[in-house]
Amino acid sequence: MADIIGEYPITLDEIDSLARRADTVINRLRERVFSPGTQKALDLTFNVRTAGEMVGRTEKAIRDAETDGRLPEPRKDPATGRRTGYSLAEVNRMREVFGTLPHRAPGDPATVLAVQNFKGGVGKSTVVVHLAQYLALRGYRVCVIDCDSQGSTTSIFGLNPDVDVDEEEDTLYPYFRHGGPSTLHYALRATYWPGIAMIPANLGLYDAEYEFAARMLREQSFVLDRLRTGIETISDQFDVILLDPPPALGMISLSVLRAANALIIPAPPNNIDFGSTAHFLKMMGATLNELAEHGGARGYNFVKILATKMNDQKSAHQAIRRVMEAVFPNDLLQATLKDSAEIDNATANLMSVYEITGAATRTETHKRCRVYLDAVGREVETLIRKTWPSHHAALRKEGIL
């Protein structure tokens, strides 16, 4: 067998050729989504009834505020004279006028939430993107930090990692380098989603792994605490900071574990992925214990497992989900992110389900998917609000506390 394999050696030139062809496919996909001269925009609009529900006020209250000048006059269709709908920015303006923005109080800690699992393909970036947008729809100030050099989250937020992102200026990499910037403000950029800022990523961020490895022996505390220190320099601007780490146990992933004060662990209910999640929990525990011995103890406001990619038609998924409920009765989110063609189709076009508009939103597939996503977002939102003392009275009034 060795002789047979030896007759057909794969040369480096052939491997390079495979890489070039793969790049061609990726470039064609990106050209379709990132057309020259275009910029991604949010086309969502809300009628006055939906806006009232989002703001927590009646339609009449909104109309009265428009009449007396507290709110600007609504945009109307010249032909029909009917309102054309409100943008998310306009809804947030209403929240500001009526005092219903859900921001944390200055004395409340910003939630630094990592969606982390050392295995790829578990829905990590899907959860980060949709959770960020759910919270933005609710009126929170959100920052998304893409810590994964693959840049999937960056792409969904409308940036081409190869073209729009410079690792020397726009990513975490300059901050991780020796003598880098003193804050993360240089990398913050607004997105087309009102209420969401982000720090993007591209393949150049992977160099930070080598940078950290080289400095680990002589500056362990710097390496492990650098991201946490950086987040502290911008946290006063946000209610929630979402971290999307790489699917591997590297230096950046360790930094994310140290920087976060809350964790969501996505875990599909199949044998291989759930086994990997169990291994992740074991490795995370061992790693955090090791860091604690070197003066790096770290606690979390909450750590929750989220069942992702659940398919109710598969008996094996149902069986493993029951096992998860039995083993993690207090650690498993009640909401489940089910497997959905709607998510797959949106991701293929570098979009989220929350961005879909028009007739597509009236399909049963879309409506079901929104129910799953909203349930996850609502449960995580409640966990976050429980960490903010200024929200406790409202939570008691809602019967949650």
Coordinates of C-alpha atoms in Angstrom, one line a residue:
M1 CA 0.0 0.0 0.0
A2 CA 2.9 2.4 0.8
D3 CA 4.3 1.8 -2.7
I4 CA 0.9 2.5 -4.3
I5 CA 0.5 5.8 -2.3
G6 CA 4.0 6.7 -3.1
E7 CA 3.4 6.6 -6.8
Y8 CA 1.0 9.6 -6.6
P9 CA 2.7 12.2 -4.4
I10 CA 0.8 15.4 -3.8
T11 CA 3.2 18.3 -4.4
L12 CA 3.2 21.6 -2.8
D13 CA 2.3 23.2 -6.1
E14 CA -0.8 21.1 -6.3
I15 CA -1.8 22.1 -2.7
D16 CA -1.2 25.7 -3.7
S17 CA -3.4 25.2 -6.7
L18 CA -6.2 23.8 -4.5
A19 CA -5.9 26.8 -2.2
R20 CA -6.1 29.2 -5.2
R21 CA -9.2 27.5 -6.5
A22 CA -10.8 27.6 -3.1
D23 CA -10.1 31.3 -3.0
T24 CA -11.8 31.7 -6.3
V25 CA -15.0 30.1 -5.0
I26 CA -14.9 32.3 -1.8
N27 CA -14.3 35.4 -3.9
R28 CA -17.3 34.6 -6.2
L29 CA -19.5 34.2 -3.2
R30 CA -18.4 37.4 -1.6
E31 CA -18.7 39.3 -4.9
R32 CA -22.3 38.3 -5.0
V33 CA -22.9 39.6 -1.5
F34 CA -20.4 42.5 -1.4
S35 CA -21.1 44.2 -4.7
P36 CA -18.7 47.0 -5.5
G37 CA -20.0 50.4 -4.4
T38 CA -22.7 48.9 -2.1
Q39 CA -23.0 49.2 1.6
K40 CA -25.2 47.0 3.7
A41 CA -28.3 48.7 5.1
L42 CA -31.1 47.8 7.5
D43 CA -34.5 47.9 5.7
L44 CA -36.6 47.1 8.7
T45 CA -39.6 49.3 9.4
F46 CA -42.3 49.0 12.0
N47 CA -45.9 50.2 11.8
V48 CA -47.3 52.4 14.6
R49 CA -48.9 49.5 16.5
T50 CA -45.6 47.5 16.5
A51 CA -43.6 50.6 17.4
G52 CA -46.0 51.2 20.3
E53 CA -45.4 47.6 21.5
M54 CA -41.6 48.0 21.2
V55 CA -41.7 51.4 23.0
G56 CA -44.2 50.3 25.7
R57 CA -46.7 53.0 24.9
T58 CA -50.0 53.2 23.1
E59 CA -50.5 54.2 19.5
K60 CA -52.3 57.3 20.8
A61 CA -49.4 58.3 23.0
I62 CA -47.1 58.2 19.9
R63 CA -49.5 60.2 17.8
D64 CA -50.0 62.7 20.6
A65 CA -46.2 63.1 20.9
E66 CA -45.9 63.7 17.1
T67 CA -48.7 66.3 17.3
D68 CA -47.2 68.3 20.2
G69 CA -43.7 68.2 18.7
R70 CA -41.9 65.8 21.2
L71 CA -41.5 63.5 18.2
P72 CA -41.0 64.5 14.6
E73 CA -43.9 64.2 12.2
P74 CA -44.0 60.7 10.7
R75 CA -42.9 60.0 7.1
K76 CA -45.9 59.4 4.8
D77 CA -46.5 58.0 1.4
P78 CA -47.3 61.1 -0.9
A79 CA -49.9 59.1 -2.8
T80 CA -51.8 57.6 0.1
G81 CA -51.0 59.9 3.0
R82 CA -50.3 56.8 5.1
R83 CA -47.4 56.3 7.4
T84 CA -44.5 54.5 5.7
G85 CA -43.3 53.0 8.9
Y86 CA -40.7 53.7 11.6
S87 CA -37.0 52.7 11.5
L88 CA -35.3 51.2 14.5
A89 CA -33.5 54.5 15.1
E90 CA -36.8 56.2 15.2
V91 CA -38.2 53.7 17.6
N92 CA -35.2 54.2 19.8
R93 CA -35.9 58.0 19.6
M94 CA -39.4 57.3 20.9
R95 CA -38.0 55.2 23.7
E96 CA -35.7 58.1 24.6
V97 CA -38.7 60.6 24.7
F98 CA -40.9 58.3 26.7
G99 CA -38.1 57.1 29.1
T100 CA -38.4 53.5 28.2
L101 CA -34.8 52.7 26.9
P102 CA -33.7 49.6 28.9
H103 CA -30.2 50.7 29.4
R104 CA -28.4 49.6 32.6
A105 CA -27.7 52.2 35.2
P106 CA -24.1 53.6 35.4
G107 CA -23.5 51.6 38.6
D108 CA -24.6 48.3 37.0
P109 CA -21.8 46.2 35.5
A110 CA -21.7 45.8 31.7
T111 CA -22.4 42.3 30.7
V112 CA -19.5 40.8 28.9
L113 CA -21.0 37.6 27.4
A114 CA -18.9 35.0 25.5
V115 CA -20.6 32.5 23.3
Q116 CA -18.0 29.8 23.5
N117 CA -17.3 26.2 22.6
F118 CA -14.0 24.7 21.5
K119 CA -15.7 22.8 18.7
G120 CA -16.7 24.5 15.4
G121 CA -20.0 24.1 13.7
V122 CA -22.1 24.3 16.8
G123 CA -23.9 27.6 15.9
K124 CA -21.6 29.9 17.8
S125 CA -21.6 32.8 15.4
T126 CA -25.3 32.3 14.6
V127 CA -26.1 32.8 18.3
V128 CA -23.8 35.9 18.6
V129 CA -25.3 37.7 15.6
H130 CA -29.0 37.0 16.4
L131 CA -28.5 37.7 20.1
A132 CA -26.9 41.0 19.3
Q133 CA -29.7 42.0 16.9
Y134 CA -32.4 40.8 19.3
L135 CA -30.9 43.0 22.1
A136 CA -30.6 45.9 19.6
L137 CA -34.3 45.6 18.7
R138 CA -35.1 45.8 22.4
G139 CA -33.1 49.0 22.7
Y140 CA -29.9 47.9 24.4
R141 CA -26.5 49.3 23.5
V142 CA -24.5 46.4 22.1
C143 CA -20.9 45.8 21.1
V144 CA -19.9 42.7 19.2
I145 CA -16.2 41.8 19.3
D146 CA -15.2 39.2 16.7
C147 CA -12.3 37.3 18.1
D148 CA -12.3 34.6 15.4
S149 CA -9.9 35.1 12.6
Q150 CA -12.3 33.4 10.2
G151 CA -14.4 36.6 10.5
S152 CA -17.9 34.9 10.0
T153 CA -19.6 37.4 12.3
T154 CA -17.7 40.3 10.7
S155 CA -19.1 39.1 7.3
I156 CA -22.7 38.9 8.4
F157 CA -22.4 42.5 9.7
G158 CA -21.6 43.6 6.2
L159 CA -17.8 43.8 6.2
N160 CA -15.7 41.9 3.8
P161 CA -12.8 40.7 6.0
D162 CA -10.4 40.6 3.1
V163 CA -11.2 44.1 1.8
D164 CA -12.9 46.2 4.5
V165 CA -10.8 45.1 7.5
D166 CA -7.1 45.9 8.0
E167 CA -5.6 43.7 10.8
E168 CA -3.1 46.5 11.6
E169 CA -5.8 49.1 12.2
D170 CA -9.3 47.5 12.6
T171 CA -9.0 44.3 14.6
L172 CA -7.8 43.3 18.1
Y173 CA -4.4 42.5 16.8
P174 CA -2.7 46.0 17.3
Y175 CA -4.0 46.0 20.9
F176 CA -2.5 42.6 21.5
R177 CA 1.0 43.6 20.2
H178 CA 3.8 44.9 22.3
G179 CA 3.5 48.6 22.7
G180 CA 0.0 48.6 21.1
P181 CA -2.8 51.2 21.7
S182 CA -3.9 51.8 25.3
T183 CA -7.6 51.4 24.6
L184 CA -9.9 49.6 22.1
H185 CA -11.5 52.8 20.9
Y186 CA -9.4 52.7 17.7
A187 CA -11.1 49.5 16.5
L188 CA -14.7 50.3 17.4
R189 CA -16.9 51.0 14.4
A190 CA -20.6 51.6 14.0
T191 CA -22.7 49.1 12.1
Y192 CA -25.8 49.5 9.9
W193 CA -27.8 48.3 13.0
P194 CA -28.7 51.2 15.3
G195 CA -27.4 50.3 18.8
I196 CA -24.7 47.8 17.6
A197 CA -21.0 48.7 17.3
M198 CA -18.4 46.1 16.5
I199 CA -14.7 45.3 16.4
P200 CA -14.2 43.2 13.3
A201 CA -11.8 40.3 12.5
N202 CA -9.9 38.8 9.6
L203 CA -7.2 36.2 9.1
G204 CA -4.5 38.6 10.3
L205 CA -5.9 38.2 13.8
Y206 CA -4.5 34.7 13.9
D207 CA -1.0 36.2 14.2
A208 CA -2.0 37.3 17.8
E209 CA -1.8 33.6 18.7
Y210 CA 1.9 33.6 17.9
E211 CA 2.3 37.0 19.6
F212 CA 0.7 35.7 22.8
A213 CA 2.6 32.4 22.7
A214 CA 5.9 34.3 22.5
R215 CA 5.1 36.5 25.4
M216 CA 3.4 33.9 27.6
L217 CA 6.4 32.8 29.6
R218 CA 7.6 36.2 30.5
E219 CA 4.4 38.2 30.7
Q220 CA 1.6 35.7 31.6
S221 CA -0.6 38.2 33.4
F222 CA -0.4 40.6 30.5
V223 CA -1.3 38.0 27.9
L224 CA -4.3 36.6 29.9
D225 CA -5.7 39.9 31.1
R226 CA -5.0 42.1 28.0
L227 CA -8.5 41.6 26.4
R228 CA -10.3 42.1 29.8
T229 CA -8.3 45.3 30.3
G230 CA -9.2 46.5 26.8
I231 CA -12.9 45.8 27.2
E232 CA -12.9 47.8 30.5
T233 CA -11.7 50.9 28.4
I234 CA -14.9 50.8 26.3
S235 CA -17.5 49.1 28.6
D236 CA -19.0 52.4 29.8
Q237 CA -20.5 52.9 26.3
F238 CA -22.5 49.6 26.2
D239 CA -25.0 47.5 28.1
V240 CA -23.8 44.2 26.6
I241 CA -20.5 43.2 25.0
L242 CA -20.7 39.9 23.0
L243 CA -17.5 38.0 22.3
D244 CA -17.3 35.5 19.5
P245 CA -14.1 33.5 20.1
P246 CA -12.3 31.0 17.8
P247 CA -13.4 27.4 18.1
A248 CA -10.1 26.2 19.6
L249 CA -8.3 26.3 22.9
G250 CA -5.7 28.9 22.1
M251 CA -4.4 32.0 23.7
I252 CA -7.3 34.2 22.3
S253 CA -9.9 31.7 23.6
L254 CA -8.2 31.8 27.1
S255 CA -8.3 35.6 26.9
V256 CA -12.0 35.5 26.2
L257 CA -12.6 33.2 29.1
R258 CA -10.8 35.7 31.3
A259 CA -12.5 38.7 29.9
A260 CA -16.1 37.4 30.1
N261 CA -18.3 37.7 33.1
A262 CA -21.0 35.4 31.6
L263 CA -20.9 32.4 29.2
I264 CA -23.3 30.8 26.8
I265 CA -22.2 27.4 25.6
P266 CA -23.9 26.3 22.3
A267 CA -24.3 22.5 22.1
P268 CA -26.1 20.6 19.4
P269 CA -27.9 17.5 20.7
N270 CA -26.0 14.8 18.9
N271 CA -23.5 12.4 20.2
I272 CA -20.3 13.9 18.7
D273 CA -21.1 17.5 19.4
F274 CA -22.4 16.8 22.9
G275 CA -19.3 14.7 23.6
S276 CA -17.2 17.7 22.5
T277 CA -19.2 20.0 24.7
A278 CA -18.6 17.7 27.7
H279 CA -14.9 17.7 26.9
F280 CA -15.0 21.5 26.5
L281 CA -16.5 21.9 30.0
K282 CA -13.9 19.6 31.5
M283 CA -11.0 21.5 29.7
M284 CA -12.5 24.8 30.7
G285 CA -12.7 23.8 34.4
A286 CA -9.2 22.5 34.4
T287 CA -7.9 25.6 32.6
L288 CA -9.7 28.0 34.9
N289 CA -8.4 26.1 38.0
E290 CA -4.9 26.3 36.6
L291 CA -5.2 30.0 36.1
A292 CA -6.6 30.5 39.5
E293 CA -3.5 28.9 41.0
H294 CA -1.5 31.7 39.3
G295 CA -3.6 34.5 40.8
G296 CA -6.2 34.5 38.0
A297 CA -9.4 33.4 39.7
R298 CA -12.4 34.2 37.6
G299 CA -16.1 33.9 38.3
Y300 CA -19.2 34.3 36.1
N301 CA -22.6 35.9 36.6
F302 CA -24.1 33.0 34.8
V303 CA -23.0 30.0 32.7
K304 CA -25.7 28.4 30.5
I305 CA -25.8 25.7 27.9
L306 CA -27.9 26.3 24.9
A307 CA -29.1 23.4 22.8
T308 CA -28.6 24.4 19.2
K309 CA -29.4 22.9 15.8
M310 CA -32.2 20.8 17.4
N311 CA -34.2 18.7 15.0
D312 CA -37.5 17.5 16.6
Q313 CA -37.9 14.9 13.8
K314 CA -34.8 13.1 14.9
S315 CA -35.4 10.7 17.8
A316 CA -31.7 10.8 18.7
H317 CA -31.9 14.6 19.1
Q318 CA -34.9 14.2 21.4
A319 CA -33.2 11.5 23.5
I320 CA -30.0 13.6 24.0
R321 CA -32.0 16.7 24.8
R322 CA -33.7 14.7 27.5
V323 CA -30.3 13.6 28.8
M324 CA -29.2 17.3 28.8
E325 CA -32.3 18.3 30.8
A326 CA -31.6 15.6 33.3
V327 CA -27.9 16.2 33.7
F328 CA -28.1 20.0 33.6
P329 CA -31.4 20.8 35.2
N330 CA -30.3 24.3 36.3
D331 CA -27.7 25.0 33.7
L332 CA -29.6 24.4 30.5
L333 CA -31.5 27.3 28.9
Q334 CA -35.2 26.4 28.5
A335 CA -35.3 27.9 25.0
T336 CA -33.8 25.8 22.2
L337 CA -32.4 27.1 18.9
K338 CA -33.8 24.6 16.5
D339 CA -32.4 23.6 13.1
S340 CA -34.0 25.8 10.5
A341 CA -33.7 26.3 6.8
E342 CA -34.5 30.0 7.4
I343 CA -31.2 30.4 9.3
D344 CA -29.2 28.4 6.7
N345 CA -30.7 30.5 3.8
A346 CA -30.0 33.8 5.6
T347 CA -26.5 32.8 6.4
A348 CA -25.8 31.8 2.8
N349 CA -26.6 35.4 1.9
L350 CA -24.5 36.7 4.8
M351 CA -27.7 37.9 6.6
S352 CA -29.5 37.2 9.8
V353 CA -33.1 36.1 10.1
Y354 CA -34.0 39.4 11.8
E355 CA -33.0 41.3 8.6
I356 CA -35.4 39.5 6.3
T357 CA -38.2 41.7 5.1
G358 CA -41.1 41.5 2.7
A359 CA -43.2 38.5 1.8
A360 CA -40.5 36.1 3.1
T361 CA -41.5 37.1 6.6
R362 CA -45.0 35.8 6.2
T363 CA -44.0 32.2 5.6
E364 CA -44.6 29.7 8.4
T365 CA -40.9 28.7 8.3
H366 CA -39.9 32.3 9.1
K367 CA -42.5 32.7 11.8
R368 CA -41.4 29.5 13.6
C369 CA -37.7 30.5 13.4
R370 CA -38.5 33.9 14.8
V371 CA -40.3 32.3 17.7
Y372 CA -37.2 30.1 18.5
L373 CA -34.8 33.1 18.2
D374 CA -36.9 35.4 20.2
A375 CA -37.3 32.8 23.0
V376 CA -33.5 32.4 23.2
G377 CA -33.0 36.2 23.2
R378 CA -35.7 36.8 25.8
E379 CA -34.2 34.2 28.2
V380 CA -30.7 35.6 27.9
E381 CA -32.0 39.1 28.3
T382 CA -33.6 38.1 31.6
L383 CA -30.4 36.6 32.8
I384 CA -28.5 39.8 31.9
R385 CA -31.1 42.0 33.6
K386 CA -30.8 40.0 36.8
T387 CA -27.2 41.1 37.1
W388 CA -28.2 44.8 37.1
P389 CA -29.5 46.0 40.4
S390 CA -31.3 48.9 38.7
H391 CA -33.6 46.4 36.9
H392 CA -34.5 44.4 40.0
A393 CA -37.6 46.4 40.9
A394 CA -38.9 46.1 37.3
L395 CA -38.2 42.3 37.3
R396 CA -40.1 41.9 40.5
K397 CA -43.0 43.8 39.0
E398 CA -42.9 41.5 36.0
G399 CA -42.9 38.5 38.4
I400 CA -39.4 37.3 37.4
L401 CA -37.7 38.0 40.7

